[in-house]
Coordinates of C-alpha atoms in Angstrom, one line a residue:
Chain A
M18 CA 145.0 83.0 109.7
M19 CA 141.4 83.7 108.8
T20 CA 138.8 82.0 110.9
E21 CA 135.5 81.2 109.4
T22 CA 132.7 83.2 111.1
S23 CA 130.2 81.0 112.8
V24 CA 126.6 82.3 112.3
Q25 CA 125.1 79.4 114.1
V26 CA 122.9 80.2 117.2
D27 CA 121.3 78.2 119.9
F28 CA 117.6 78.7 120.1
A29 CA 115.7 77.0 122.9
G30 CA 117.9 73.9 122.6
L31 CA 117.9 73.9 118.8
R32 CA 121.0 74.6 116.9
L33 CA 120.1 77.0 114.0
K34 CA 122.5 77.2 111.1
N35 CA 122.0 81.0 111.2
P36 CA 119.7 83.3 113.1
V37 CA 117.3 84.2 110.3
M38 CA 113.8 82.8 110.0
T39 CA 110.7 83.8 108.1
A40 CA 107.9 85.5 110.0
S41 CA 104.5 83.7 110.1
G42 CA 102.0 84.8 107.5
T43 CA 104.6 86.3 105.1
S44 CA 106.2 83.3 103.5
G45 CA 103.4 80.8 103.0
Y46 CA 103.1 77.2 104.3
S47 CA 106.4 75.7 103.0
D48 CA 108.5 76.4 100.0
E49 CA 106.6 79.3 98.3
L50 CA 109.8 81.4 98.4
G51 CA 111.6 78.6 96.6
D52 CA 111.3 80.3 93.2
F53 CA 113.4 83.2 94.5
M54 CA 115.8 81.8 97.1
D55 CA 117.2 78.6 98.5
V56 CA 114.7 78.0 101.3
N57 CA 117.1 75.4 102.8
A58 CA 119.5 78.3 103.6
L59 CA 117.2 79.6 106.2
G60 CA 117.9 79.2 109.9
G61 CA 114.3 78.6 110.6
F62 CA 110.9 78.7 108.8
V63 CA 107.7 79.7 110.6
T64 CA 104.6 78.7 108.7
K65 CA 101.4 80.7 108.1
S66 CA 98.9 80.3 111.0
I67 CA 97.2 76.9 111.0
S68 CA 93.8 76.5 112.7
I69 CA 91.9 73.3 113.4
R70 CA 89.4 74.0 110.6
P71 CA 90.0 76.0 107.3
R72 CA 89.3 79.7 107.6
R73 CA 88.4 81.8 104.7
G74 CA 89.5 85.0 106.3
N75 CA 88.2 88.6 106.1
P76 CA 86.6 90.4 103.1
T77 CA 88.7 92.7 101.0
P78 CA 90.4 95.2 101.0
R79 CA 92.7 93.2 103.3
V80 CA 95.8 95.3 102.9
V81 CA 96.7 98.9 102.5
E82 CA 100.1 100.5 102.1
T83 CA 101.1 103.2 104.6
D84 CA 104.3 105.2 104.9
A85 CA 107.1 102.7 105.3
G86 CA 104.7 99.9 106.0
M87 CA 101.4 98.3 105.5
L88 CA 98.3 97.3 107.3
N89 CA 96.8 93.8 106.9
T90 CA 93.7 92.2 108.0
I91 CA 93.8 88.7 106.5
G92 CA 91.9 87.2 109.4
L93 CA 94.1 84.0 109.6
A94 CA 92.9 82.6 106.3
N95 CA 94.3 79.1 106.0
V96 CA 93.7 75.6 104.6
G97 CA 93.1 74.1 108.1
L98 CA 94.9 71.3 109.9
D99 CA 94.0 68.3 107.8
R100 CA 95.0 69.8 104.4
F101 CA 98.1 71.3 106.0
V102 CA 99.2 67.8 107.2
A103 CA 98.3 66.2 103.9
E104 CA 99.7 68.7 101.5
K105 CA 102.4 70.8 103.2
I106 CA 104.2 68.4 105.7
P107 CA 106.0 66.5 102.9
T108 CA 107.7 69.7 101.7
L109 CA 108.5 70.8 105.2
E110 CA 110.1 67.4 105.9
A111 CA 112.5 68.0 103.0
M112 CA 113.4 71.4 104.5
A113 CA 113.8 69.9 107.9
E114 CA 116.2 67.3 106.5
A115 CA 118.2 70.1 105.0
G116 CA 118.6 71.6 108.5
V117 CA 115.9 74.2 108.6
A118 CA 114.1 74.4 111.9
I119 CA 110.4 74.3 111.1
F120 CA 107.9 76.0 113.4
V121 CA 104.2 75.9 112.8
N122 CA 102.3 79.0 113.8
I123 CA 99.1 77.9 115.7
A124 CA 95.9 79.9 115.8
G125 CA 92.6 79.3 117.4
T126 CA 89.5 80.7 119.0
T127 CA 89.6 78.6 122.2
I128 CA 92.3 77.0 124.3
E129 CA 91.0 73.6 123.1
D130 CA 91.6 74.6 119.5
Y131 CA 95.2 75.5 120.1
V132 CA 95.8 72.3 122.1
A133 CA 94.1 70.1 119.5
V134 CA 96.2 71.5 116.6
T135 CA 99.5 71.3 118.6
E136 CA 98.7 67.8 119.8
R137 CA 98.1 66.6 116.3
L138 CA 101.3 68.2 114.9
A139 CA 103.5 67.2 117.8
R140 CA 103.8 63.8 116.2
E141 CA 105.3 65.2 113.0
R142 CA 109.1 64.6 112.8
A143 CA 109.5 67.5 110.4
I144 CA 108.4 70.0 113.0
A145 CA 110.9 71.5 115.5
G146 CA 108.4 73.5 117.4
F147 CA 105.4 75.8 117.5
E148 CA 104.7 79.5 117.6
L149 CA 101.6 80.2 119.5
N150 CA 99.7 83.1 117.9
I151 CA 97.9 84.8 120.7
S152 CA 98.4 88.2 119.2
C153 CA 96.6 88.4 115.9
P154 CA 94.8 91.7 115.9
N155 CA 92.4 90.7 113.1
V156 CA 90.1 88.1 114.5
K157 CA 87.1 88.6 116.7
K158 CA 87.7 85.7 119.0
G159 CA 91.0 84.3 120.1
G160 CA 94.1 85.9 118.9
I161 CA 94.9 89.2 120.6
S162 CA 92.1 88.8 123.2
F163 CA 94.2 86.0 124.7
G164 CA 97.5 87.9 124.3
T165 CA 96.6 91.1 126.2
D166 CA 95.6 89.4 129.4
P167 CA 98.6 87.9 131.4
V168 CA 96.3 85.4 133.2
Q169 CA 95.1 84.0 129.9
V170 CA 98.6 84.1 128.4
E171 CA 99.9 81.9 131.1
E172 CA 96.9 79.6 131.0
I173 CA 97.0 79.0 127.3
T174 CA 100.8 78.6 127.3
S175 CA 100.8 76.0 130.0
A176 CA 97.9 74.1 128.3
V177 CA 99.7 73.9 125.0
K178 CA 103.0 73.2 126.6
E179 CA 101.6 69.9 128.0
V180 CA 101.0 68.6 124.4
T181 CA 104.2 69.7 122.6
H182 CA 106.0 66.4 123.3
G183 CA 109.2 68.2 124.0
K184 CA 109.1 70.3 120.9
V185 CA 109.9 74.0 121.2
L186 CA 107.1 76.3 122.2
I187 CA 107.4 79.9 121.1
V188 CA 104.8 82.4 122.3
K189 CA 104.2 85.3 119.9
L190 CA 103.2 88.5 121.7
T191 CA 101.3 91.6 120.7
P192 CA 102.9 95.0 121.2
T193 CA 99.5 96.5 121.7
V194 CA 99.7 96.4 125.5
T195 CA 100.9 98.9 128.2
D196 CA 103.8 96.9 129.4
I197 CA 105.0 94.0 127.2
R198 CA 107.2 92.7 130.1
V199 CA 104.0 91.6 131.9
T200 CA 102.7 89.4 129.2
A201 CA 106.2 88.2 128.4
Q202 CA 106.7 87.1 132.0
A203 CA 103.3 85.4 132.0
A204 CA 104.3 83.4 128.9
V205 CA 107.6 82.4 130.6
E206 CA 105.7 81.4 133.7
G207 CA 103.4 79.3 131.6
G208 CA 106.4 77.4 130.2
A209 CA 107.2 79.2 127.0
D210 CA 110.6 78.0 125.6
A211 CA 111.0 81.2 123.5
L212 CA 109.2 84.5 122.8
S213 CA 108.4 86.0 119.4
L214 CA 108.5 89.8 119.6
V215 CA 106.5 91.5 118.1
N216 CA 103.3 90.9 116.2
T217 CA 101.8 93.8 114.3
F218 CA 100.4 97.0 115.8
T219 CA 96.7 97.6 115.6
A220 CA 96.2 100.6 113.3
M221 CA 93.7 102.3 110.9
V222 CA 93.8 104.1 107.5
I223 CA 90.8 106.3 106.6
D224 CA 89.6 107.0 103.1
I225 CA 88.9 110.7 103.4
E226 CA 86.7 110.7 100.3
T227 CA 84.2 108.2 101.7
R228 CA 85.0 108.9 105.4
R229 CA 85.3 105.1 105.9
P230 CA 88.2 103.0 107.1
L231 CA 90.1 101.7 104.0
L232 CA 90.2 98.1 105.2
A233 CA 87.0 96.1 105.1
D234 CA 87.5 95.0 108.7
R235 CA 88.1 98.7 109.7
T236 CA 91.5 98.1 111.5
G237 CA 94.5 96.0 110.6
G238 CA 98.0 95.2 111.9
L239 CA 100.8 97.6 111.0
S240 CA 104.0 96.0 109.8
G241 CA 107.1 97.0 107.9
P242 CA 110.0 99.4 108.5
A243 CA 107.7 101.9 110.2
I244 CA 107.5 99.7 113.3
K245 CA 111.1 98.6 113.5
P246 CA 112.4 101.1 116.1
I247 CA 109.5 100.3 118.4
A248 CA 110.0 96.6 117.9
V249 CA 113.7 96.9 118.7
Y250 CA 112.9 98.8 121.9
L251 CA 110.3 96.2 123.0
V252 CA 112.7 93.4 122.4
N253 CA 115.3 95.2 124.5
R254 CA 112.7 95.9 127.2
V255 CA 111.7 92.2 127.4
Y256 CA 115.4 91.1 127.2
N257 CA 116.4 93.3 130.1
G258 CA 113.3 92.8 132.2
V259 CA 112.4 89.2 131.6
T260 CA 114.7 86.9 129.6
K261 CA 118.3 88.0 130.2
G262 CA 120.1 85.3 132.2
T263 CA 117.4 82.8 131.5
D264 CA 117.4 80.1 128.8
V265 CA 114.4 81.7 127.0
P266 CA 115.5 83.2 123.7
I267 CA 113.8 86.0 121.8
L268 CA 112.9 85.7 118.1
G269 CA 112.9 89.4 117.1
M270 CA 110.8 90.8 114.3
G271 CA 109.2 93.9 113.1
G272 CA 110.2 95.8 109.9
I273 CA 113.5 93.9 109.2
R274 CA 114.6 94.6 105.7
T275 CA 118.4 94.6 105.9
A276 CA 121.1 92.8 107.8
S277 CA 121.7 95.9 109.8
D278 CA 118.1 95.8 111.0
A279 CA 118.6 92.2 112.0
I280 CA 121.8 93.0 113.9
E281 CA 120.0 95.8 115.8
F282 CA 117.5 93.3 117.0
M283 CA 120.2 90.9 118.0
M284 CA 122.1 93.6 119.9
A285 CA 118.8 94.5 121.6
G286 CA 118.6 90.9 122.9
A287 CA 117.1 88.7 120.1
S288 CA 118.8 85.3 119.6
A289 CA 117.2 85.0 116.2
V290 CA 115.2 87.3 113.9
A291 CA 112.4 86.9 111.4
V292 CA 111.9 88.6 108.1
G293 CA 108.3 89.4 107.4
T294 CA 106.8 92.1 105.2
A295 CA 110.1 92.7 103.4
S296 CA 109.6 89.3 101.7
F297 CA 106.5 90.7 99.9
V298 CA 108.8 93.3 98.3
D299 CA 112.0 91.2 97.9
P300 CA 111.2 87.5 98.1
A301 CA 115.0 86.8 98.5
C302 CA 115.3 89.2 101.4
A303 CA 115.9 86.6 104.1
A304 CA 118.9 85.2 102.1
A305 CA 120.3 88.7 101.7
V306 CA 120.0 89.3 105.5
I307 CA 121.8 86.0 106.2
E308 CA 124.7 87.1 103.9
G309 CA 124.8 90.6 105.3
I310 CA 125.1 89.3 108.9
R311 CA 128.1 87.2 107.7
V312 CA 129.7 90.2 106.0
F313 CA 129.2 92.4 109.1
C314 CA 130.8 89.8 111.4
D315 CA 133.8 89.5 109.0
R316 CA 134.2 93.2 108.9
Q317 CA 134.0 93.5 112.7
H318 CA 136.2 90.4 113.2
I319 CA 133.5 88.7 115.1
T320 CA 134.0 84.9 114.9
D321 CA 130.8 83.9 116.6
V322 CA 127.5 85.7 115.8
T323 CA 126.2 84.9 119.3
E324 CA 128.5 87.6 120.6
L325 CA 126.0 90.1 119.2
I326 CA 123.1 88.8 121.3
G327 CA 122.2 91.4 123.9
S328 CA 125.5 93.2 123.4
L329 CA 123.9 96.6 123.6
E330 CA 125.9 98.8 125.9
Chain B
M19 CA 119.4 70.6 76.0
P20 CA 118.6 73.9 77.7
E21 CA 117.7 73.7 81.4
A22 CA 114.0 73.9 82.3
I23 CA 112.8 77.5 82.5
K24 CA 111.8 78.6 86.0
R25 CA 108.2 79.2 86.6
R26 CA 108.7 82.8 87.8
G27 CA 111.6 84.9 89.0
D28 CA 112.8 88.4 90.1
Y29 CA 114.9 89.9 87.4
E30 CA 116.6 93.1 86.5
A31 CA 115.2 94.8 83.4
R32 CA 116.6 97.6 81.3
V33 CA 114.2 100.5 80.5
T34 CA 114.0 100.9 76.7
H35 CA 111.4 103.7 76.6
N36 CA 108.9 105.5 78.8
R37 CA 106.8 107.8 76.7
Q38 CA 103.7 109.7 77.4
L39 CA 100.6 108.6 75.5
G40 CA 98.2 111.1 77.1
K41 CA 98.0 113.5 80.0
L42 CA 97.9 110.7 82.5
C43 CA 99.0 107.8 80.4
Y44 CA 102.5 106.4 79.8
R45 CA 104.0 103.4 78.0
L46 CA 107.0 101.7 79.6
G47 CA 109.3 99.3 77.8
L48 CA 111.4 96.8 79.8
E49 CA 114.0 94.6 78.2
F50 CA 115.4 91.3 79.6
S51 CA 118.3 89.3 78.6
G52 CA 119.6 85.8 79.4
D53 CA 117.4 83.5 81.4
A54 CA 114.9 86.2 82.0
A55 CA 114.5 86.8 78.3
R56 CA 113.6 83.1 77.8
L57 CA 111.2 83.2 80.8
F58 CA 109.5 86.5 79.8
A59 CA 109.1 85.3 76.2
T60 CA 106.6 82.8 77.5
F61 CA 104.4 85.6 78.9
Q62 CA 100.7 84.9 78.1
P63 CA 97.9 87.6 77.7
G64 CA 96.5 88.3 81.2
Q65 CA 99.6 87.4 83.2
F66 CA 101.2 90.3 85.1
V67 CA 104.4 91.5 86.7
Q68 CA 105.2 93.2 90.0
L69 CA 107.5 96.2 89.6
E70 CA 109.9 97.3 92.3
V71 CA 109.2 101.0 92.8
T72 CA 110.7 101.8 96.3
S73 CA 114.0 102.7 94.7
L74 CA 112.6 105.3 92.4
A75 CA 112.9 109.0 93.2
L76 CA 110.2 111.6 93.0
P77 CA 110.2 113.8 89.8
P78 CA 111.1 117.4 90.3
A79 CA 108.3 119.4 92.0
D80 CA 107.3 121.2 88.8
K81 CA 106.7 117.8 87.2
I82 CA 104.2 116.7 89.8
P83 CA 100.7 117.2 88.5
A84 CA 98.2 119.1 90.6
H85 CA 96.1 116.0 91.4
L86 CA 99.1 114.3 93.0
Q87 CA 100.6 117.2 94.9
D88 CA 99.2 115.8 98.2
Q89 CA 99.8 112.1 97.6
A90 CA 103.3 112.6 96.1
W91 CA 104.9 112.7 99.5
R92 CA 103.7 109.3 100.6
H93 CA 106.5 106.7 100.6
V94 CA 106.0 103.6 98.5
M95 CA 107.1 100.2 99.8
L96 CA 105.1 97.5 98.1
R97 CA 105.6 96.5 94.5
R98 CA 103.0 97.4 92.0
P99 CA 101.2 95.0 89.7
F100 CA 100.9 95.6 85.9
S101 CA 99.7 93.5 83.0
L102 CA 101.3 93.8 79.7
C103 CA 100.1 95.2 76.4
S104 CA 102.8 93.5 74.3
V105 CA 105.7 91.1 74.4
S106 CA 108.4 90.9 71.7
A107 CA 111.3 88.6 71.6
T108 CA 114.6 88.5 69.6
P109 CA 116.9 85.5 69.9
T110 CA 118.7 87.1 72.9
T111 CA 116.3 89.6 74.4
T112 CA 112.6 90.0 75.4
T113 CA 110.9 93.3 75.7
I114 CA 107.6 93.7 77.6
D115 CA 105.5 96.9 77.4
I116 CA 103.3 98.2 80.2
I117 CA 100.8 101.0 80.0
Y118 CA 100.2 102.9 83.2
Y119 CA 98.2 105.8 84.5
L120 CA 99.7 108.5 86.6
F121 CA 97.5 107.4 89.5
G122 CA 99.4 107.7 92.8
P123 CA 102.8 108.0 94.4
A124 CA 104.2 104.9 92.8
T125 CA 103.3 105.6 89.2
L126 CA 104.4 109.2 89.8
R127 CA 107.9 107.9 90.5
M128 CA 107.7 105.7 87.4
I129 CA 107.6 108.7 85.1
T130 CA 111.2 109.4 86.1
L131 CA 112.4 106.2 84.4
E132 CA 114.6 106.8 81.4
P133 CA 116.1 104.5 78.7
G134 CA 119.0 102.6 80.3
H135 CA 117.6 102.7 83.8
R136 CA 117.4 99.4 85.6
L137 CA 114.3 98.1 87.4
R138 CA 113.5 94.8 89.2
V139 CA 110.6 92.9 87.8
L140 CA 108.9 89.9 89.3
G141 CA 107.1 87.6 86.9
P142 CA 105.4 86.1 85.1
L143 CA 102.6 86.0 87.6
G144 CA 99.0 84.7 87.6
N145 CA 97.1 82.8 85.0
S146 CA 96.1 84.0 81.5
F147 CA 93.1 84.3 79.3
A148 CA 92.2 80.8 78.0
M149 CA 92.4 80.7 74.2
P150 CA 89.1 80.1 72.5
E151 CA 88.2 76.7 71.1
N152 CA 85.7 76.3 68.3
K153 CA 84.7 80.0 68.3
Q154 CA 84.1 82.2 65.4
T155 CA 84.2 85.6 67.0
A156 CA 86.1 87.0 70.0
L157 CA 84.5 90.0 71.6
L158 CA 87.0 92.0 73.7
V159 CA 86.0 94.7 76.1
A160 CA 88.6 97.1 77.6
G161 CA 87.8 99.8 80.2
G162 CA 90.2 102.5 81.3
V163 CA 93.6 101.1 82.4
G164 CA 92.2 97.6 81.8
A165 CA 93.1 98.0 78.1
P166 CA 96.7 96.6 78.0
P167 CA 96.0 92.9 78.6
I168 CA 93.1 93.1 76.1
Q169 CA 95.4 94.6 73.5
H170 CA 97.9 91.8 74.3
L171 CA 95.1 89.2 73.9
A172 CA 93.8 90.8 70.6
T173 CA 97.2 90.7 68.9
E174 CA 97.8 87.2 70.2
L175 CA 94.4 85.9 68.9
A176 CA 95.2 87.6 65.6
A177 CA 98.7 86.2 65.3
R178 CA 97.5 82.7 66.2
D179 CA 94.5 82.9 63.8
A180 CA 92.5 81.6 66.8
V181 CA 89.2 83.0 65.6
S182 CA 88.0 84.4 62.3
Q183 CA 87.0 87.8 63.7
I184 CA 88.1 89.9 66.7
V185 CA 85.9 92.8 67.8
L186 CA 87.5 95.0 70.4
F187 CA 85.6 97.6 72.3
A188 CA 87.8 100.1 74.1
G189 CA 86.3 102.6 76.5
S190 CA 87.8 105.4 78.7
K191 CA 86.5 108.5 80.4
T192 CA 88.0 110.7 77.7
I193 CA 90.0 109.9 74.6
D194 CA 93.2 111.2 76.1
D195 CA 92.9 108.5 78.9
L196 CA 92.7 105.7 76.4
A197 CA 95.3 103.2 77.6
I198 CA 96.2 102.1 74.0
E199 CA 98.6 103.9 71.8
R200 CA 96.6 106.1 69.3
Q201 CA 97.0 108.4 66.3
D202 CA 94.6 111.3 65.9
T203 CA 93.9 111.8 62.2
P204 CA 91.4 114.0 60.4
Q205 CA 89.4 110.8 59.8
G206 CA 89.3 110.1 63.6
V207 CA 91.3 108.1 66.1
S208 CA 93.3 105.1 64.9
L209 CA 95.1 102.5 67.0
P210 CA 98.2 101.3 65.1
D211 CA 99.0 98.4 67.5
L212 CA 95.6 96.9 66.6
E213 CA 95.7 97.3 62.9
A214 CA 95.1 93.8 61.5
P215 CA 92.7 92.5 58.9
N216 CA 90.7 90.5 61.4
I217 CA 90.5 93.1 64.2
A218 CA 87.7 95.6 64.3
V219 CA 87.9 98.3 66.9
H220 CA 85.1 100.3 68.5
I221 CA 85.8 103.2 70.8
A222 CA 83.6 104.7 73.5
T223 CA 84.2 107.7 75.8
D224 CA 82.2 108.8 78.7
D225 CA 82.5 112.5 77.6
G226 CA 82.0 111.9 73.9
S227 CA 85.5 113.1 72.9
A228 CA 85.8 110.2 70.5
G229 CA 83.7 107.3 69.3
H230 CA 80.5 106.4 71.0
H231 CA 79.4 108.9 73.7
G232 CA 78.7 106.6 76.6
F233 CA 79.8 103.3 78.1
V234 CA 81.7 100.8 76.2
T235 CA 79.3 98.1 77.2
D236 CA 76.6 100.0 75.2
C237 CA 78.6 99.3 72.1
L238 CA 78.8 95.6 73.0
V239 CA 75.0 95.4 73.5
E240 CA 74.5 97.2 70.1
W241 CA 76.9 94.8 68.4
L242 CA 75.0 91.8 69.8
Q243 CA 71.7 93.3 68.6
E244 CA 73.1 93.8 65.1
H245 CA 74.6 90.3 65.3
G246 CA 70.9 89.3 65.6
E247 CA 69.8 85.7 65.7
G248 CA 73.2 84.2 65.1
P249 CA 74.2 81.4 67.5
T250 CA 76.0 82.8 70.5
A251 CA 77.8 79.6 71.0
D252 CA 80.2 80.9 68.3
L253 CA 81.1 83.9 70.4
V254 CA 83.5 84.3 73.3
L255 CA 83.8 87.4 75.5
Y256 CA 86.8 88.7 77.3
G257 CA 87.0 91.8 79.5
C258 CA 89.3 93.8 81.7
G259 CA 88.5 97.1 83.3
P260 CA 86.7 98.6 86.3
E261 CA 84.7 96.1 88.3
P262 CA 81.3 97.8 87.6
M263 CA 82.0 97.4 83.9
L264 CA 82.9 93.7 84.4
R265 CA 79.7 93.2 86.4
V266 CA 77.7 94.5 83.4
L267 CA 79.7 92.4 81.0
A268 CA 79.0 89.3 83.1
A269 CA 75.3 90.1 83.0
I270 CA 75.4 90.5 79.3
A271 CA 77.2 87.2 78.9
S272 CA 74.8 85.4 81.1
R273 CA 71.8 86.9 79.3
N274 CA 73.1 85.9 75.9
K275 CA 74.7 82.6 77.0
I276 CA 78.2 83.6 75.9
D277 CA 81.3 82.2 77.5
C278 CA 83.0 85.1 79.3
Q279 CA 86.4 85.6 81.0
V280 CA 87.2 88.7 83.0
S281 CA 90.5 89.9 84.4
L282 CA 90.1 91.3 87.9
E283 CA 92.0 93.7 90.1
R284 CA 92.5 93.6 93.8
Y285 CA 94.7 95.3 96.3
M286 CA 97.8 93.1 96.2
G287 CA 100.6 93.0 98.8
C288 CA 103.0 90.8 96.9
G289 CA 101.5 89.1 93.8
M290 CA 103.1 85.7 94.7
E291 CA 100.5 84.2 97.1
L292 CA 102.5 85.1 100.2
C293 CA 100.3 87.9 101.7
Q294 CA 96.9 86.4 101.0
S295 CA 95.3 89.8 100.5
C296 CA 93.9 89.7 97.0
V297 CA 91.0 87.4 97.4
V298 CA 88.1 87.2 94.9
E299 CA 84.8 85.8 96.0
I300 CA 83.9 82.7 93.9
R301 CA 80.7 80.8 93.6
T302 CA 81.1 77.0 94.0
P303 CA 79.5 74.8 91.3
Q304 CA 76.7 73.9 93.7
Q305 CA 76.1 77.7 94.3
T306 CA 75.3 77.0 97.9
E307 CA 78.3 78.9 99.3
T308 CA 81.1 81.0 98.1
I309 CA 84.9 80.6 98.6
Y310 CA 87.8 82.9 98.3
K311 CA 90.5 82.4 95.6
L312 CA 93.7 84.5 95.3
C313 CA 93.6 86.9 92.4
C314 CA 97.4 86.6 92.0
L315 CA 97.4 82.8 91.8
A316 CA 93.9 81.5 90.7
G317 CA 93.5 84.8 88.7
P318 CA 93.6 87.5 87.6
V319 CA 91.4 85.9 84.9
F320 CA 88.2 84.2 86.1
D321 CA 85.2 82.7 84.4
A322 CA 82.6 85.5 84.7
R323 CA 80.0 83.1 85.9
E324 CA 82.0 82.2 89.0
V325 CA 82.8 85.7 90.2
V326 CA 80.8 87.5 93.0
F327 CA 81.6 91.0 91.9
E328 CA 82.3 93.6 94.6
E329 CA 79.8 96.3 95.3
A330 CA 81.0 99.8 94.3
H331 CA 82.1 101.7 97.4

């Protein structure tokens, strides 16, 4: 008798219908992907970064393609908290009712900013949790400057944790550190319910004709397939060194384009995965990854996808 | 009653032709059937598509032109945006035509497309040129690879009898680069796609290889001088081309009090408002500050008065 494969996973106390989410900043605020896929099929949705006030972001060029990847320096451009609540929450409510776990990515320049945005959104029923962005490489203040210092990582995590009203707090870490286990540990100490690994890698492309950086902001964050093997390694490093045996799951991301990419992340220790840059190229990519995971499990006679998590030998 | 047509989608197209118009210039035909045919038949002048190019192979080494020998080996990941020069529909199929320059690693791969090949096409994207209301004469200015949407607009204006006279100024570095299909005759260059009783064409080339020797905007200024004291409220100006040309166009429009729409180009990660990279700086009505609007969503066509044009690098 055939048994139906279960692709449900537990994620920090939430039951996700499958382990696939969108990565912040690559799939809009709510249902922008809706023209191309059924957004209600997602395990989770992580919004674009929201800051307390609207941000216009950096000048152009803001993106440049590289081999098997791209650099971006958007600078956390967003509509701000008030417009997000007024315009986007209703759509997110419909997605939440369809069983999609909604996470709002929170950005700020001071701890007070992060706390204020979280506190305001913690009242929203549609929202399952938050992803604390302390790893954006493209803003002068806040972002990565918090995320590279373990003392500040712990401080900001515990400050935000106090106002989440029991909703899930994910801390998104930068890979641009010497030992990511140190900042991961600090986030866990601060009360993180989950970790997002990894944000983009700070990088540069030079226009050799003008001898200037191609991006207006000089540097940007590298994403796409180019970073996938490094991201898989870093997930495995944190899994083995920090989260294994604890109840803190990892949301793995970095260059996921196919189901096999996603499965690698899960084997390395991720409980769930996020599709990011690939959505720019194939806006139905996340749906294809969900289906591909199911096909893999069937082929391998795996009845429960959670068997894959941390199964690396 | 047929179901409502989707706003946009990602569809497979069949290549109908891919022929060389000049040393660097190609014309690609893409045919859609089914729902996609119905959707793409609604395409308006100025809207664009994103072509999937990652799956295309490099041409054989001897087909790689000297100026791309170095760049050819770069991988391509992101889709590439193209506007259309024409749309034609039968009861069951719609064919769109794109004119592209052999410009970098993606367009180099596109020259390998042959009739019958399949390609994924995302569209229709962006806004379109607004049709003139109560205007006598439409002045259209095309520069370089900006010509296709201007051709599309000219034929649409002529077909709709939207104005009594269409004057199209087309410029390129050299006549071989003209991104409009042409016939070289003993009497000079003719543009068969633009042969209509109410379309007059003026050509300009930087090197004097055909038409006016100099910038295309010189021809426009000359035309306006010849037009003399006539009321400029009867005129409307449309442009697509390099940003320095559009800046000159905007200045001419402002000086002569002519309504002017320009189609802009920005580095685009996705073309569907996900990546937030393609911002255009826009003056607010109060002119006290500027805001950013996405070229892929609010554009690519903007009122020339609103645009803060980018400085040449």
